[in-house]
Short mmCIF file of C-alpha atoms in Angstrom, two decimals:
data_model
loop_
_atom_site.label_atom_id
_atom_site.label_comp_id
_atom_site.label_asym_id
_atom_site.label_seq_id
_atom_site.Cartn_x
_atom_site.Cartn_y
_atom_site.Cartn_z
CA MET A 1 196.88 -18.85 248.50
CA PHE A 2 196.48 -21.33 251.38
CA LYS A 3 192.87 -22.05 250.45
CA ASN A 4 193.74 -22.96 246.84
CA SER A 5 195.43 -26.36 247.14
CA THR A 6 196.42 -26.50 243.44
CA ALA A 7 198.17 -23.12 243.59
CA LEU A 8 199.82 -24.03 246.88
CA LYS A 9 201.16 -27.32 245.49
CA LEU A 10 202.54 -25.49 242.45
CA LEU A 11 204.17 -22.89 244.68
CA CYS A 12 205.72 -25.62 246.84
CA THR A 13 207.15 -27.46 243.82
CA ILE A 14 208.88 -24.22 242.83
CA ILE A 15 210.03 -23.03 246.25
CA HIS A 16 210.99 -26.18 248.18
CA PRO A 17 213.82 -27.29 245.86
CA TRP A 18 215.39 -23.83 246.22
CA ILE A 19 214.97 -23.89 249.98
CA SER A 20 216.71 -27.27 250.04
CA ILE A 21 219.61 -26.00 247.92
CA ASP A 22 219.96 -22.91 250.11
CA PHE A 23 219.93 -24.97 253.32
CA LYS A 24 222.55 -27.40 251.99
CA HIS A 25 224.77 -24.48 250.97
CA TRP A 26 224.33 -22.79 254.37
CA MET A 27 225.05 -26.08 256.13
CA SER A 28 228.26 -26.70 254.17
CA VAL A 29 229.51 -23.21 255.03
CA ILE A 30 228.63 -23.59 258.71
CA ILE A 31 230.25 -27.01 258.95
CA LEU A 32 233.47 -25.77 257.36
CA GLN A 33 233.66 -22.56 259.39
CA LYS A 34 232.37 -23.55 262.80
CA LYS A 35 232.51 -27.36 262.85
CA PRO A 36 229.37 -27.73 264.99
CA LEU A 37 228.51 -30.96 266.75
CA TYR A 38 225.14 -30.93 265.02
CA VAL A 39 222.95 -28.71 262.88
CA ILE A 40 219.27 -28.02 263.52
CA LYS A 41 216.87 -27.53 260.66
CA GLU A 42 213.60 -25.81 261.62
CA SER A 43 210.71 -26.35 259.26
CA ALA A 44 206.95 -26.19 259.65
CA LEU A 45 206.70 -28.30 256.49
CA LEU A 46 209.48 -30.79 257.20
CA PHE A 47 207.33 -33.81 256.32
CA GLU A 48 205.23 -32.18 253.61
CA SER A 49 208.37 -31.04 251.75
CA LYS A 50 209.99 -34.47 252.25
CA SER A 51 213.08 -32.78 253.68
CA TYR A 52 212.77 -34.97 256.77
CA LYS A 53 214.53 -37.63 254.67
CA GLU A 54 217.74 -35.60 254.98
CA CYS A 55 217.57 -35.58 258.79
CA ASP A 56 219.21 -38.04 261.17
CA PHE A 57 217.04 -37.18 264.16
CA ILE A 58 213.67 -35.45 264.22
CA ILE A 59 212.39 -33.41 267.15
CA THR A 60 208.79 -32.26 267.05
CA VAL A 61 207.56 -29.43 269.23
CA THR A 62 203.85 -29.60 269.92
CA ALA A 63 201.38 -27.28 271.57
CA SER A 64 197.62 -27.12 271.80
CA LYS A 65 195.91 -25.66 268.75
CA LYS A 66 194.77 -22.74 270.90
CA ASN A 67 198.34 -22.00 272.06
CA MET A 68 199.68 -22.34 268.53
CA ILE A 69 197.13 -19.88 267.19
CA GLU A 70 197.77 -17.37 269.98
CA ARG A 71 201.54 -17.53 269.46
CA ILE A 72 201.31 -17.21 265.67
CA ILE A 73 198.97 -14.22 265.98
CA LYS A 74 201.55 -12.49 268.19
CA ARG A 75 204.52 -13.48 266.04
CA ASP A 76 203.15 -12.99 262.51
CA ASN A 77 200.28 -10.57 263.03
CA LEU A 78 197.83 -12.89 261.22
CA ASN A 79 194.20 -13.44 262.08
CA GLU A 80 192.85 -16.76 263.32
CA ASN A 81 191.29 -17.74 259.98
CA GLN A 82 194.57 -17.20 258.12
CA ILE A 83 196.39 -19.39 260.62
CA ILE A 84 193.77 -22.15 260.45
CA ASP A 85 194.05 -22.13 256.64
CA ARG A 86 197.81 -22.63 256.93
CA LEU A 87 197.53 -25.34 259.57
CA LYS A 88 195.11 -27.27 257.36
CA ASN A 89 197.94 -27.72 254.86
CA GLN A 90 200.22 -29.34 257.43
CA ILE A 91 200.11 -32.92 258.63
CA SER A 92 198.48 -33.46 261.98
CA ASN A 93 200.46 -33.48 265.22
CA LYS A 94 199.48 -37.15 265.59
CA LYS A 95 201.16 -38.07 262.28
CA ARG A 96 204.10 -35.78 262.98
CA LYS A 97 204.68 -37.47 266.34
CA LYS A 98 204.74 -40.93 264.73
CA LYS A 99 207.53 -39.83 262.38
CA SER A 100 209.63 -38.14 265.08
CA ASN A 101 212.39 -39.39 267.34
CA LEU A 102 211.56 -37.02 270.16
CA ILE A 103 208.49 -35.01 271.12
CA ILE A 104 208.60 -31.78 273.11
CA ARG A 105 205.33 -30.62 274.59
CA ASN A 106 205.45 -26.84 274.67
CA TYR A 107 202.66 -26.08 277.11
CA SER A 108 204.48 -24.02 279.70
CA SER A 109 206.90 -21.13 280.01
CA ILE A 110 209.98 -20.28 277.99
CA TYR A 111 212.03 -21.15 281.09
CA HIS A 112 210.74 -24.74 281.07
CA LEU A 113 211.22 -25.00 277.32
CA GLN A 114 214.84 -23.82 277.73
CA LYS A 115 215.42 -26.50 280.38
CA LYS A 116 214.06 -29.12 277.96
CA ALA A 117 216.30 -27.78 275.19
CA ASN A 118 219.35 -28.05 277.44
CA LYS A 119 218.50 -31.67 278.27
CA ILE A 120 218.05 -32.46 274.58
CA HIS A 121 221.40 -30.84 273.77
CA LYS A 122 223.10 -33.06 276.35
CA ARG A 123 221.30 -36.11 274.97
CA LEU A 124 222.39 -35.29 271.42
CA GLU A 125 225.98 -34.74 272.58
CA LYS A 126 225.97 -38.22 274.13
CA LEU A 127 224.42 -39.83 271.03
CA ILE A 128 226.91 -38.18 268.69
CA THR A 129 229.90 -38.93 270.92
CA LYS A 130 228.83 -42.56 271.18
CA LYS A 131 228.31 -42.78 267.41
CA ASN A 132 231.77 -41.30 266.70
CA GLN A 133 233.66 -43.71 269.01
#
């Protein structure tokens, strides 16, 4: 599927509108029930699906291609060629970074990534509080 660009585009035109509808529904329920300060939308295809247009702030997490492949193999039990085929259909990290408000370089341990996430949470709290004053 990921090697056939025509089939992949067709699949995306069918699936992405439904994903968007589902996310908006989920978000409305969460906002009514829990009243969160902010909502995070995770998407490997945020820019390709154009759903970035619905976001107020974009955080991109980057890693070396080698690290990405190793992590995806562990997580999804795919082989390297399958992963490379999927990555070819995504915009480059360079382009992704240009369209993002904040870049996280995920080159170290989960501990360090958690520390970065905590700092970002505090930064977002300040931005939102300032915006709402």
